[in-house]
Amino acid sequence: MLNEIFYFILNMSITAATIVIILLFIRVLVGKYISKTLIYLLWCIVLFRLLIPISISSRYSFINLIDPKLTKVVEVDLLENETPDIYYSAINSIQLAENYNPIVYKSDRIEKVINIASSVWLIVTCIFLITLITIYIITMKDLNRAVKLNYDMNILYKYKKQLKIKRKVEVYESVHVNTPIVIGVSGTRIIVPHGINSDMLDYVLLHELSHIKRKDNIWRLLSILAVCIHWFNPFAWLFLYFSGQDMESACDLKVLRNIPYDRRKDYALSLVKLADDQRTLFPAMGNTIVKQRLMNIINYRKLSTIMIILTSVLCMIITILLITNPIV
C-alpha cells in the first residue's frame, strides 16, 4: 500500500517538476510582457499537479510531446552465466497517464529499494508535517496575545469597499511579528508590527487586503503542504520560492491600481522600511526580493486592453497544455 502511494507521489512530482521548468522559462523570457497576476495564477497549475492525484486527459497535453508511450512497469531481466556474477538489465519507466496501475516488480532487489525509499519518504514527510503543525501552534499562541490596533477604521472600510471585500476583517498589532501577516479564513485578522508608522499603515492595509481578496493565505498554506509531501523534489522548493515572490508582486500591482500615481514613491519607500525592520536569516535573499518588487513598481505600466486579451488567451492555452495528461 505504501509503495503504491509513493508511486503516485513520484509520478505527480516528476510531472510538476517539468511544469516548474517550463514556467521558469516563461517567467524569464516573456515575464515582463505578462501581468504578474497571470504569472502567479500559472503557478496554481504546479500546485494542482503536486496535490491532486486525479488527472484530466486531453489530446493537447504537453506531456504528449515528451513521450507518448511511457510504461509503468519496472522490469528486470536476470541473466546468469558461468561466474557467480549476475548482470542486470533494467527498464524503469514511469507513466504520466490518467490511471496508474500497481507497479510490477521482476526483482526482489528492486522491490527492496522501493520499500526503503517509500519508508524514508513517509518518515521525512511526517517529520515535516509535525514540524509545520508545531510551528503553527506556537505562532498562533503568540499571535493570540495581539491587541487591537487603535487607528482610523475609515481607512479599512474605504479599502474594503474599494476591493469589494464583504467579510469581517480586524486589525491587530503584535510584538511577535516584524512584517504584516494575514491569519484566519472566515474571521480574518491582519497582524501588523507593534508601533507601525501611521503613514505606512495605509499602504500595509491595502496590500494585506489584496491578499485577503485573493485568499493568498490559503494558497500559501497549501503550497507549504505540497512541499512537505514532495520534500525530495528540488523543483517543489523552487515553486514555493518563486510563487511566493510572484504573489507579492501581484499584490503590489493591485495596490498600484488603487492609489494615485504620485503615491507610488511612498508605497515603494514603505516596502524598503518594512524590509529594513524585518529580521531574516538570509538578508541577501530578502534584499533581492525587495529590489525586484521595487523595480516592478518603478517600471509598472498599465497593459493595454489588447495586450491583456492576448496574454489571457496565452495563459489559457498554457493552462490547457500543462494541466492535462495524455489520453491512453
Short mmCIF file of C-alpha atoms in Angstrom, two decimals:
data_model
loop_
_atom_site.label_atom_id
_atom_site.label_comp_id
_atom_site.label_asym_id
_atom_site.label_seq_id
_atom_site.Cartn_x
_atom_site.Cartn_y
_atom_site.Cartn_z
CA MET A 1 0.00 0.00 0.00
CA LEU A 2 2.76 2.45 0.94
CA ASN A 3 4.62 1.61 -2.26
CA GLU A 4 1.54 2.44 -4.32
CA ILE A 5 1.14 5.81 -2.58
CA PHE A 6 4.81 6.61 -3.10
CA TYR A 7 4.45 5.64 -6.76
CA PHE A 8 1.59 8.12 -7.17
CA ILE A 9 3.56 10.84 -5.37
CA LEU A 10 6.64 10.21 -7.52
CA ASN A 11 4.63 10.48 -10.74
CA MET A 12 2.94 13.67 -9.57
CA SER A 13 6.31 15.12 -8.53
CA ILE A 14 8.00 14.39 -11.85
CA THR A 15 5.14 15.98 -13.79
CA ALA A 16 5.15 19.05 -11.53
CA ALA A 17 8.93 19.42 -11.93
CA THR A 18 8.54 19.52 -15.71
CA ILE A 19 5.92 22.26 -15.40
CA VAL A 20 8.09 24.27 -12.98
CA ILE A 21 10.91 24.28 -15.55
CA ILE A 22 8.51 25.45 -18.28
CA LEU A 23 7.07 28.23 -16.10
CA LEU A 24 10.53 29.44 -15.11
CA PHE A 25 11.41 29.75 -18.81
CA ILE A 26 8.16 31.64 -19.44
CA ARG A 27 8.87 33.85 -16.45
CA VAL A 28 12.34 34.78 -17.76
CA LEU A 29 11.58 35.06 -21.48
CA VAL A 30 8.20 36.82 -21.57
CA GLY A 31 7.55 37.68 -17.92
CA LYS A 32 7.76 41.43 -18.47
CA TYR A 33 5.03 41.26 -21.13
CA ILE A 34 2.58 39.30 -18.97
CA SER A 35 0.68 40.58 -15.96
CA LYS A 36 2.19 39.44 -12.67
CA THR A 37 -1.29 38.29 -11.67
CA LEU A 38 -1.45 35.90 -14.63
CA ILE A 39 2.04 34.58 -13.91
CA TYR A 40 1.01 33.94 -10.31
CA LEU A 41 -2.11 32.11 -11.48
CA LEU A 42 0.03 29.85 -13.67
CA TRP A 43 1.76 28.60 -10.53
CA CYS A 44 -1.61 27.15 -9.49
CA ILE A 45 -1.05 24.52 -12.20
CA VAL A 46 2.00 23.28 -10.29
CA LEU A 47 0.05 23.25 -7.03
CA PHE A 48 -2.69 21.22 -8.73
CA ARG A 49 -0.14 18.72 -10.02
CA LEU A 50 1.53 18.39 -6.61
CA LEU A 51 -1.63 17.84 -4.57
CA ILE A 52 -4.35 16.38 -6.80
CA PRO A 53 -3.86 12.72 -7.85
CA ILE A 54 -6.81 12.90 -10.25
CA SER A 55 -5.80 13.94 -13.74
CA ILE A 56 -7.60 15.42 -16.73
CA SER A 57 -6.97 13.75 -20.08
CA SER A 58 -6.57 15.67 -23.31
CA ARG A 59 -5.03 15.07 -26.71
CA TYR A 60 -3.47 18.52 -26.41
CA SER A 61 -1.48 17.69 -23.29
CA PHE A 62 2.13 18.89 -23.35
CA ILE A 63 3.18 15.50 -21.98
CA ASN A 64 2.38 14.01 -25.40
CA LEU A 65 5.44 15.85 -26.67
CA ILE A 66 7.68 14.31 -24.00
CA ASP A 67 6.94 10.63 -24.54
CA PRO A 68 3.54 9.31 -25.62
CA LYS A 69 4.49 5.69 -24.89
CA LEU A 70 5.77 5.66 -21.35
CA THR A 71 5.24 2.49 -19.38
CA LYS A 72 4.70 1.89 -15.70
CA VAL A 73 6.41 -1.48 -15.37
CA VAL A 74 9.71 -1.91 -13.60
CA GLU A 75 11.18 -4.88 -15.45
CA VAL A 76 14.49 -6.54 -14.72
CA ASP A 77 15.90 -9.44 -16.76
CA LEU A 78 18.26 -11.60 -14.74
CA LEU A 79 20.94 -13.45 -16.69
CA GLU A 80 23.29 -15.92 -15.04
CA ASN A 81 26.49 -17.05 -16.70
CA GLU A 82 29.22 -19.38 -15.58
CA THR A 83 30.54 -16.95 -12.97
CA PRO A 84 28.62 -16.16 -9.81
CA ASP A 85 28.11 -12.58 -11.05
CA ILE A 86 24.62 -11.60 -12.11
CA TYR A 87 24.07 -8.98 -14.78
CA TYR A 88 21.06 -6.75 -14.57
CA SER A 89 19.30 -5.17 -17.50
CA ALA A 90 16.68 -2.84 -16.15
CA ILE A 91 13.94 -0.73 -17.59
CA ASN A 92 12.42 1.64 -15.10
CA SER A 93 9.97 3.97 -16.79
CA ILE A 94 7.24 6.00 -15.25
CA GLN A 95 3.92 6.68 -16.92
CA LEU A 96 2.22 10.04 -16.80
CA ALA A 97 -1.27 8.81 -17.55
CA GLU A 98 -4.80 9.16 -16.31
CA ASN A 99 -4.80 6.00 -14.22
CA TYR A 100 -1.86 4.30 -12.54
CA ASN A 101 -1.93 0.53 -12.16
CA PRO A 102 0.03 -1.20 -9.41
CA ILE A 103 3.74 -1.26 -10.08
CA VAL A 104 5.09 -4.68 -11.13
CA TYR A 105 8.41 -5.93 -9.79
CA LYS A 106 10.56 -8.52 -11.58
CA SER A 107 13.34 -8.42 -8.99
CA ASP A 108 13.32 -8.72 -5.21
CA ARG A 109 16.24 -6.30 -5.07
CA ILE A 110 14.30 -3.58 -6.91
CA GLU A 111 11.33 -4.16 -4.62
CA LYS A 112 13.52 -3.76 -1.53
CA VAL A 113 14.87 -0.46 -2.87
CA ILE A 114 11.32 0.80 -3.45
CA ASN A 115 10.29 -0.35 0.03
CA ILE A 116 13.17 1.54 1.64
CA ALA A 117 12.55 4.66 -0.45
CA SER A 118 8.84 4.60 0.43
CA SER A 119 9.57 4.27 4.14
CA VAL A 120 12.13 7.09 4.09
CA TRP A 121 9.67 9.32 2.22
CA LEU A 122 6.91 8.65 4.77
CA ILE A 123 9.17 9.25 7.79
CA VAL A 124 10.57 12.54 6.47
CA THR A 125 7.12 13.70 5.36
CA CYS A 126 5.74 13.05 8.85
CA ILE A 127 8.66 14.98 10.37
CA PHE A 128 7.95 17.95 8.09
CA LEU A 129 4.22 17.88 8.85
CA ILE A 130 4.74 17.57 12.62
CA THR A 131 7.23 20.45 12.49
CA LEU A 132 4.80 22.56 10.46
CA ILE A 133 1.93 21.89 12.88
CA THR A 134 4.16 22.64 15.89
CA ILE A 135 5.34 25.95 14.41
CA TYR A 136 1.74 26.86 13.59
CA ILE A 137 0.54 26.15 17.15
CA ILE A 138 3.40 28.14 18.70
CA THR A 139 2.88 31.03 16.28
CA MET A 140 -0.87 31.15 16.88
CA LYS A 141 -0.27 31.09 20.63
CA ASP A 142 1.91 34.19 20.29
CA LEU A 143 -0.45 35.94 17.87
CA ASN A 144 -3.45 35.35 20.13
CA ARG A 145 -1.79 37.81 22.51
CA ALA A 146 -2.03 40.52 19.87
CA VAL A 147 -4.12 43.57 20.77
CA LYS A 148 -6.49 45.53 18.59
CA LEU A 149 -4.82 48.41 16.81
CA ASN A 150 -6.03 51.90 17.66
CA TYR A 151 -6.37 53.60 14.27
CA ASP A 152 -8.82 55.34 11.96
CA MET A 153 -11.09 52.46 10.90
CA ASN A 154 -12.42 54.51 7.99
CA ILE A 155 -9.20 53.63 6.17
CA LEU A 156 -10.02 49.93 6.42
CA TYR A 157 -13.65 50.43 5.40
CA LYS A 158 -12.59 52.52 2.41
CA TYR A 159 -10.23 49.88 1.05
CA LYS A 160 -12.64 47.03 1.79
CA LYS A 161 -15.26 48.81 -0.29
CA GLN A 162 -12.71 49.57 -2.98
CA LEU A 163 -11.71 45.90 -3.24
CA LYS A 164 -15.29 44.64 -2.74
CA ILE A 165 -14.47 42.66 0.40
CA LYS A 166 -17.54 41.83 2.49
CA ARG A 167 -16.06 39.54 5.13
CA LYS A 168 -15.17 40.80 8.58
CA VAL A 169 -11.56 41.96 8.87
CA GLU A 170 -9.92 43.18 12.06
CA VAL A 171 -6.51 44.78 12.54
CA TYR A 172 -4.23 43.84 15.44
CA GLU A 173 -0.69 44.71 16.45
CA SER A 174 1.87 42.38 18.00
CA VAL A 175 5.46 42.48 19.19
CA HIS A 176 5.90 38.94 17.85
CA VAL A 177 5.82 39.93 14.16
CA ASN A 178 8.19 42.14 12.22
CA THR A 179 6.22 42.13 8.98
CA PRO A 180 2.44 42.33 8.36
CA ILE A 181 0.64 38.99 8.06
CA VAL A 182 -2.89 37.71 7.47
CA ILE A 183 -4.36 34.89 9.56
CA GLY A 184 -7.75 33.20 9.58
CA VAL A 185 -10.25 32.35 6.86
CA SER A 186 -13.72 33.43 7.98
CA GLY A 187 -12.73 35.68 10.89
CA THR A 188 -9.75 37.25 9.15
CA ARG A 189 -7.18 39.27 11.07
CA ILE A 190 -4.37 41.47 9.83
CA ILE A 191 -1.46 41.47 12.29
CA VAL A 192 0.96 44.39 11.98
CA PRO A 193 4.21 45.04 13.88
CA HIS A 194 3.84 46.94 17.15
CA GLY A 195 4.41 50.67 16.73
CA ILE A 196 3.95 50.71 12.96
CA ASN A 197 4.08 54.16 11.38
CA SER A 198 0.60 55.59 10.71
CA ASP A 199 1.59 56.73 7.21
CA MET A 200 2.85 53.24 6.39
CA LEU A 201 -0.30 51.62 7.79
CA ASP A 202 -2.33 53.00 4.89
CA TYR A 203 -0.30 51.02 2.34
CA VAL A 204 0.02 47.96 4.55
CA LEU A 205 -3.75 47.63 4.92
CA LEU A 206 -4.32 47.95 1.18
CA HIS A 207 -1.62 45.38 0.45
CA GLU A 208 -2.87 42.86 3.03
CA LEU A 209 -6.49 43.34 1.94
CA SER A 210 -5.35 42.47 -1.58
CA HIS A 211 -4.02 39.18 -0.17
CA ILE A 212 -7.35 38.59 1.58
CA LYS A 213 -9.31 39.33 -1.59
CA ARG A 214 -7.45 36.56 -3.45
CA LYS A 215 -7.26 34.17 -0.45
CA ASP A 216 -3.47 34.10 -0.73
CA ASN A 217 -3.05 32.85 2.84
CA ILE A 218 -4.92 29.65 1.91
CA TRP A 219 -2.92 29.17 -1.29
CA ARG A 220 0.31 29.72 0.63
CA LEU A 221 -0.62 27.13 3.24
CA LEU A 222 -1.45 24.60 0.50
CA SER A 223 1.88 25.35 -1.19
CA ILE A 224 3.78 24.67 2.04
CA LEU A 225 1.81 21.44 2.48
CA ALA A 226 2.75 20.39 -1.06
CA VAL A 227 6.44 20.97 -0.32
CA CYS A 228 6.17 18.90 2.87
CA ILE A 229 4.89 16.00 0.75
CA HIS A 230 7.32 16.49 -2.15
CA TRP A 231 10.33 17.46 0.00
CA PHE A 232 12.65 15.28 -2.11
CA ASN A 233 11.93 17.31 -5.25
CA PRO A 234 14.13 20.45 -5.56
CA PHE A 235 11.69 21.90 -8.09
CA ALA A 236 8.95 21.86 -5.44
CA TRP A 237 11.12 24.20 -3.33
CA LEU A 238 11.70 26.42 -6.38
CA PHE A 239 7.94 26.52 -6.86
CA LEU A 240 7.45 27.64 -3.25
CA TYR A 241 10.05 30.41 -3.58
CA PHE A 242 9.07 31.86 -6.95
CA SER A 243 5.30 31.53 -6.46
CA GLY A 244 5.66 33.45 -3.19
CA GLN A 245 7.70 36.13 -4.94
CA ASP A 246 5.14 36.45 -7.75
CA MET A 247 2.30 36.50 -5.21
CA GLU A 248 3.80 39.58 -3.55
CA SER A 249 4.47 41.25 -6.91
CA ALA A 250 0.87 40.64 -7.99
CA CYS A 251 -0.35 42.26 -4.76
CA ASP A 252 1.96 45.23 -5.32
CA LEU A 253 0.43 45.80 -8.74
CA LYS A 254 -3.07 45.57 -7.29
CA VAL A 255 -2.10 48.29 -4.81
CA LEU A 256 -0.71 50.46 -7.62
CA ARG A 257 -4.03 50.24 -9.45
CA ASN A 258 -5.82 51.56 -6.38
CA ILE A 259 -3.61 54.51 -5.41
CA PRO A 260 -2.82 57.75 -7.26
CA TYR A 261 0.33 57.92 -9.36
CA ASP A 262 2.01 60.43 -7.04
CA ARG A 263 1.75 58.00 -4.08
CA ARG A 264 3.72 55.19 -5.72
CA LYS A 265 7.01 56.54 -4.39
CA ASP A 266 5.65 56.50 -0.82
CA TYR A 267 4.46 52.91 -1.29
CA ALA A 268 7.89 51.87 -2.55
CA LEU A 269 9.55 53.56 0.44
CA SER A 270 7.22 51.69 2.79
CA LEU A 271 8.46 48.39 1.30
CA VAL A 272 12.06 49.42 1.96
CA LYS A 273 11.22 50.41 5.55
CA LEU A 274 9.48 47.10 6.24
CA ALA A 275 12.40 45.20 4.71
CA ASP A 276 14.85 47.05 6.98
CA ASP A 277 12.77 46.18 10.05
CA GLN A 278 12.39 42.53 9.09
CA ARG A 279 14.81 40.14 10.78
CA THR A 280 15.83 37.30 8.49
CA LEU A 281 18.43 34.56 8.40
CA PHE A 282 19.07 35.34 4.73
CA PRO A 283 19.27 39.14 4.37
CA ALA A 284 20.78 38.98 0.88
CA MET A 285 17.84 36.94 -0.38
CA GLY A 286 15.36 39.30 1.28
CA ASN A 287 17.05 42.34 -0.26
CA THR A 288 16.94 40.72 -3.70
CA ILE A 289 13.20 40.15 -3.43
CA VAL A 290 12.56 43.73 -2.28
CA LYS A 291 14.75 45.07 -5.08
CA GLN A 292 12.75 43.08 -7.63
CA ARG A 293 9.48 44.37 -6.19
CA LEU A 294 10.78 47.95 -6.32
CA MET A 295 11.78 47.50 -9.96
CA ASN A 296 8.29 46.20 -10.73
CA ILE A 297 6.77 49.27 -9.08
CA ILE A 298 9.09 51.70 -10.90
CA ASN A 299 8.54 50.03 -14.28
CA TYR A 300 4.81 49.49 -13.83
CA ARG A 301 2.82 50.39 -16.90
CA LYS A 302 -0.85 49.60 -17.29
CA LEU A 303 -1.29 46.98 -20.02
CA SER A 304 -3.46 47.87 -22.99
CA THR A 305 -6.77 46.06 -23.47
CA ILE A 306 -5.39 44.18 -26.49
CA MET A 307 -2.32 43.05 -24.54
CA ILE A 308 -4.50 41.89 -21.64
CA ILE A 309 -6.65 39.84 -24.02
CA LEU A 310 -3.64 38.32 -25.80
CA THR A 311 -1.82 37.40 -22.60
CA SER A 312 -5.01 35.98 -21.08
CA VAL A 313 -5.56 33.76 -24.11
CA LEU A 314 -1.90 32.69 -23.98
CA CYS A 315 -2.22 31.76 -20.31
CA MET A 316 -5.40 29.77 -21.03
CA ILE A 317 -3.58 27.81 -23.73
CA ILE A 318 -0.63 27.18 -21.41
CA THR A 319 -3.01 26.00 -18.68
CA ILE A 320 -4.73 23.51 -21.01
CA LEU A 321 -1.37 22.19 -22.21
CA LEU A 322 0.13 21.78 -18.74
CA ILE A 323 -2.77 20.78 -16.51
CA THR A 324 -3.85 17.81 -18.64
CA ASN A 325 -2.42 14.34 -19.19
CA PRO A 326 -2.34 12.43 -22.49
CA ILE A 327 -5.19 10.13 -23.48
CA VAL A 328 -4.15 6.47 -23.29
#
